[in-house]
Amino acid sequence: MEQLLTLPDVTIHYVSFIGDWTTEREESVEDIVWVLVLGGKIGIEVDVFEYRLQDSESIVIQPNQSFRLFADSTETTYVSFRFTASRLSGFKNRINPMFPSIAVMSTRRLLGEWSSRELLGNASTDDVMTFIRHHLSDSIVDEDIFAPVLRVIHDSYHTELRIEDLSRIVHQSKYQFIRSFRERIG
């Protein structure tokens, strides 16, 4: 089952599949794409990195990243929110890509509410963006994405560390990690 809701500045894609499937590789261009797993497990390939997500986990795909979703022989339900980066101003470069323990029940309820509206307009777009902003900004405040990296650095004084290994901890490319780590740590 697939359901697509198109609002001004936001597209919501709700998908439920059983068995093996793969989406076409797509580019986020100027958009941010937030993929939230509501049930089961999915894989996601972002640029050259591959991640496995399960119930209540999500990932944010930044502008100009290519990605592909896939699953193998399991029942999977996920929702993706695609919106212009300008709709979430101030968070673009600080978003933590992984969000465990998202409220899945409220997401399902809101999806039903949004899809049952006869007129999908700006009021609905604002509702959806409020929902997204709430979850993404809470995650930023609650968790310093570089805390695990700093722990590894601290615990590995006598070990040679590679930037590629550190960037994987926070699910960023090597160059994205260098930029964001420098901005955050100095």
Tab-separated table of C-alpha atoms in Angstrom:
chain	number	residue	atom	x	y	z
A	1	MET	CA	0.000	0.000	0.000
A	2	GLU	CA	1.254	3.460	-0.889
A	3	GLN	CA	-0.243	6.832	-0.127
A	4	LEU	CA	1.072	10.169	-1.340
A	5	LEU	CA	0.015	13.495	0.162
A	6	THR	CA	1.211	16.567	-1.674
A	7	LEU	CA	0.964	19.872	0.135
A	8	PRO	CA	2.504	23.219	-0.715
A	9	ASP	CA	6.227	22.814	0.145
A	10	VAL	CA	5.790	19.325	1.704
A	11	THR	CA	5.313	15.846	0.242
A	12	ILE	CA	4.388	12.941	2.526
A	13	HIS	CA	4.895	9.418	1.191
A	14	TYR	CA	3.397	6.625	3.326
A	15	VAL	CA	4.447	3.098	2.295
A	16	SER	CA	3.626	-0.374	3.616
A	17	PHE	CA	5.135	-3.446	1.862
A	18	ILE	CA	5.643	-7.146	2.502
A	19	GLY	CA	8.655	-8.870	0.964
A	20	ASP	CA	11.675	-7.635	-0.985
A	21	TRP	CA	11.588	-4.185	-2.548
A	22	THR	CA	13.910	-1.398	-3.612
A	23	THR	CA	13.221	2.205	-4.556
A	24	GLU	CA	14.947	3.997	-7.387
A	25	ARG	CA	17.955	6.078	-6.379
A	26	GLU	CA	16.907	9.693	-6.051
A	27	GLU	CA	18.590	12.990	-5.265
A	28	SER	CA	17.385	15.232	-2.438
A	29	VAL	CA	18.429	18.293	-4.533
A	30	GLU	CA	17.383	21.364	-2.471
A	31	ASP	CA	15.089	19.390	-0.177
A	32	ILE	CA	15.471	17.708	3.169
A	33	VAL	CA	14.017	14.191	3.311
A	34	TRP	CA	13.092	12.715	6.689
A	35	VAL	CA	12.417	8.943	6.620
A	36	LEU	CA	10.692	7.482	9.696
A	37	VAL	CA	10.197	3.711	10.142
A	38	LEU	CA	6.761	2.944	11.612
A	39	GLY	CA	7.140	-0.841	11.600
A	40	GLY	CA	9.594	-3.506	10.471
A	41	LYS	CA	13.069	-2.803	9.130
A	42	ILE	CA	14.466	-0.972	6.126
A	43	GLY	CA	17.859	-0.301	4.677
A	44	ILE	CA	18.838	3.058	3.312
A	45	GLU	CA	21.827	3.883	1.181
A	46	VAL	CA	22.760	7.575	1.478
A	47	ASP	CA	25.530	8.555	-0.927
A	48	VAL	CA	28.010	5.688	-0.298
A	49	PHE	CA	26.922	4.808	3.269
A	50	GLU	CA	24.380	2.113	4.130
A	51	TYR	CA	22.229	2.178	7.274
A	52	ARG	CA	19.708	-0.248	8.771
A	53	LEU	CA	16.700	1.256	10.532
A	54	GLN	CA	13.935	-0.428	12.505
A	55	ASP	CA	10.776	0.553	14.406
A	56	SER	CA	10.806	4.176	15.588
A	57	GLU	CA	14.165	5.023	14.027
A	58	SER	CA	14.596	7.649	11.368
A	59	ILE	CA	17.192	9.417	9.285
A	60	VAL	CA	17.425	12.879	7.767
A	61	ILE	CA	18.825	13.139	4.259
A	62	GLN	CA	20.414	16.524	3.682
A	63	PRO	CA	20.100	18.563	0.463
A	64	ASN	CA	22.176	17.301	-2.473
A	65	GLN	CA	22.534	13.740	-1.179
A	66	SER	CA	21.440	10.744	-3.225
A	67	PHE	CA	19.600	7.895	-1.526
A	68	ARG	CA	17.832	4.574	-2.098
A	69	LEU	CA	15.555	2.612	0.262
A	70	PHE	CA	15.277	-1.190	0.379
A	71	ALA	CA	13.960	-4.094	2.466
A	72	ASP	CA	14.244	-7.853	2.355
A	73	SER	CA	11.442	-10.320	3.114
A	74	THR	CA	9.807	-8.573	6.034
A	75	GLU	CA	6.745	-6.418	6.553
A	76	THR	CA	7.810	-2.791	6.429
A	77	THR	CA	5.948	0.453	6.991
A	78	TYR	CA	7.608	3.839	6.710
A	79	VAL	CA	6.789	7.447	6.001
A	80	SER	CA	8.977	10.032	4.309
A	81	PHE	CA	8.583	13.771	4.549
A	82	ARG	CA	10.175	15.823	1.752
A	83	PHE	CA	10.289	19.576	2.243
A	84	THR	CA	12.350	22.524	1.120
A	85	ALA	CA	15.314	23.236	3.372
A	86	SER	CA	14.148	26.830	3.808
A	87	ARG	CA	11.033	25.574	5.677
A	88	LEU	CA	13.331	24.398	8.480
A	89	SER	CA	15.660	27.356	8.604
A	90	GLY	CA	18.288	27.315	11.316
A	91	PHE	CA	18.454	23.505	11.520
A	92	LYS	CA	19.863	22.634	8.097
A	93	ASN	CA	23.456	21.980	9.132
A	94	ARG	CA	22.815	20.894	12.721
A	95	ILE	CA	20.320	18.084	12.235
A	96	ASN	CA	21.203	14.825	13.952
A	97	PRO	CA	20.582	12.130	11.320
A	98	MET	CA	19.260	9.445	13.703
A	99	PHE	CA	16.190	9.857	15.928
A	100	PRO	CA	15.398	6.836	18.119
A	101	SER	CA	12.131	6.614	20.085
A	102	ILE	CA	9.923	8.816	17.891
A	103	ALA	CA	6.247	8.668	18.893
A	104	VAL	CA	5.004	6.251	16.208
A	105	MET	CA	1.388	6.165	17.409
A	106	SER	CA	0.998	9.939	17.156
A	107	THR	CA	2.574	9.831	13.697
A	108	ARG	CA	0.057	7.208	12.533
A	109	ARG	CA	-2.819	9.228	14.003
A	110	LEU	CA	-1.660	12.442	12.346
A	111	LEU	CA	-1.144	10.698	8.995
A	112	GLY	CA	-4.755	9.508	9.143
A	113	GLU	CA	-5.941	12.983	10.043
A	114	TRP	CA	-3.944	14.685	7.295
A	115	SER	CA	-5.016	12.187	4.620
A	116	SER	CA	-8.731	12.461	5.534
A	117	ARG	CA	-8.884	16.228	5.057
A	118	GLU	CA	-10.846	17.219	1.998
A	119	LEU	CA	-8.801	20.326	1.282
A	120	LEU	CA	-5.065	20.036	1.699
A	121	GLY	CA	-3.724	23.562	1.795
A	122	ASN	CA	-1.456	25.894	3.711
A	123	ALA	CA	-3.064	25.103	7.075
A	124	SER	CA	-2.135	21.442	6.613
A	125	THR	CA	1.391	22.375	5.495
A	126	ASP	CA	1.819	24.413	8.670
A	127	ASP	CA	0.533	21.481	10.788
A	128	VAL	CA	2.988	19.087	9.143
A	129	MET	CA	5.917	21.504	9.475
A	130	THR	CA	5.064	22.103	13.153
A	131	PHE	CA	5.147	18.325	13.689
A	132	ILE	CA	8.491	17.989	11.857
A	133	ARG	CA	10.048	21.009	13.569
A	134	HIS	CA	8.962	19.683	16.983
A	135	HIS	CA	10.580	16.274	16.488
A	136	LEU	CA	13.739	17.501	14.800
A	137	SER	CA	14.387	20.382	17.195
A	138	ASP	CA	13.781	18.146	20.262
A	139	SER	CA	16.367	15.723	18.939
A	140	ILE	CA	18.904	18.480	18.456
A	141	VAL	CA	18.445	19.774	21.997
A	142	ASP	CA	18.372	16.334	23.631
A	143	GLU	CA	21.469	14.845	22.084
A	144	ASP	CA	24.852	16.215	21.114
A	145	ILE	CA	25.660	14.234	17.976
A	146	PHE	CA	29.376	14.500	18.622
A	147	ALA	CA	29.222	13.061	22.161
A	148	PRO	CA	29.897	9.486	20.908
A	149	VAL	CA	32.757	10.745	18.720
A	150	LEU	CA	34.340	12.592	21.627
A	151	ARG	CA	34.022	9.447	23.791
A	152	VAL	CA	35.826	7.388	21.139
A	153	ILE	CA	38.571	10.023	20.834
A	154	HIS	CA	38.917	10.229	24.608
A	155	ASP	CA	39.027	6.428	25.008
A	156	SER	CA	41.521	5.980	22.154
A	157	TYR	CA	44.487	8.205	23.016
A	158	HIS	CA	46.944	5.466	22.063
A	159	THR	CA	45.103	4.282	18.969
A	160	GLU	CA	45.331	5.732	15.493
A	161	LEU	CA	41.896	7.052	14.480
A	162	ARG	CA	40.711	7.650	10.935
A	163	ILE	CA	38.285	10.408	9.972
A	164	GLU	CA	36.274	7.879	7.952
A	165	ASP	CA	35.677	5.801	11.108
A	166	LEU	CA	34.678	8.837	13.170
A	167	SER	CA	32.331	10.109	10.443
A	168	ARG	CA	30.500	6.747	10.395
A	169	ILE	CA	29.653	7.151	14.092
A	170	VAL	CA	27.509	10.205	13.287
A	171	HIS	CA	26.347	8.898	9.876
A	172	GLN	CA	28.010	11.628	7.845
A	173	SER	CA	30.304	11.637	4.864
A	174	LYS	CA	33.970	12.325	5.579
A	175	TYR	CA	33.753	15.917	4.278
A	176	GLN	CA	30.418	16.668	5.939
A	177	PHE	CA	31.887	15.374	9.217
A	178	ILE	CA	34.996	17.565	8.920
A	179	ARG	CA	32.871	20.679	8.342
A	180	SER	CA	30.286	19.989	11.046
A	181	PHE	CA	32.866	18.808	13.617
A	182	ARG	CA	34.917	21.957	13.059
A	183	GLU	CA	31.774	24.142	13.423
A	184	ARG	CA	30.687	22.360	16.616
A	185	ILE	CA	34.035	21.767	18.351
A	186	GLY	CA	36.206	24.536	16.926
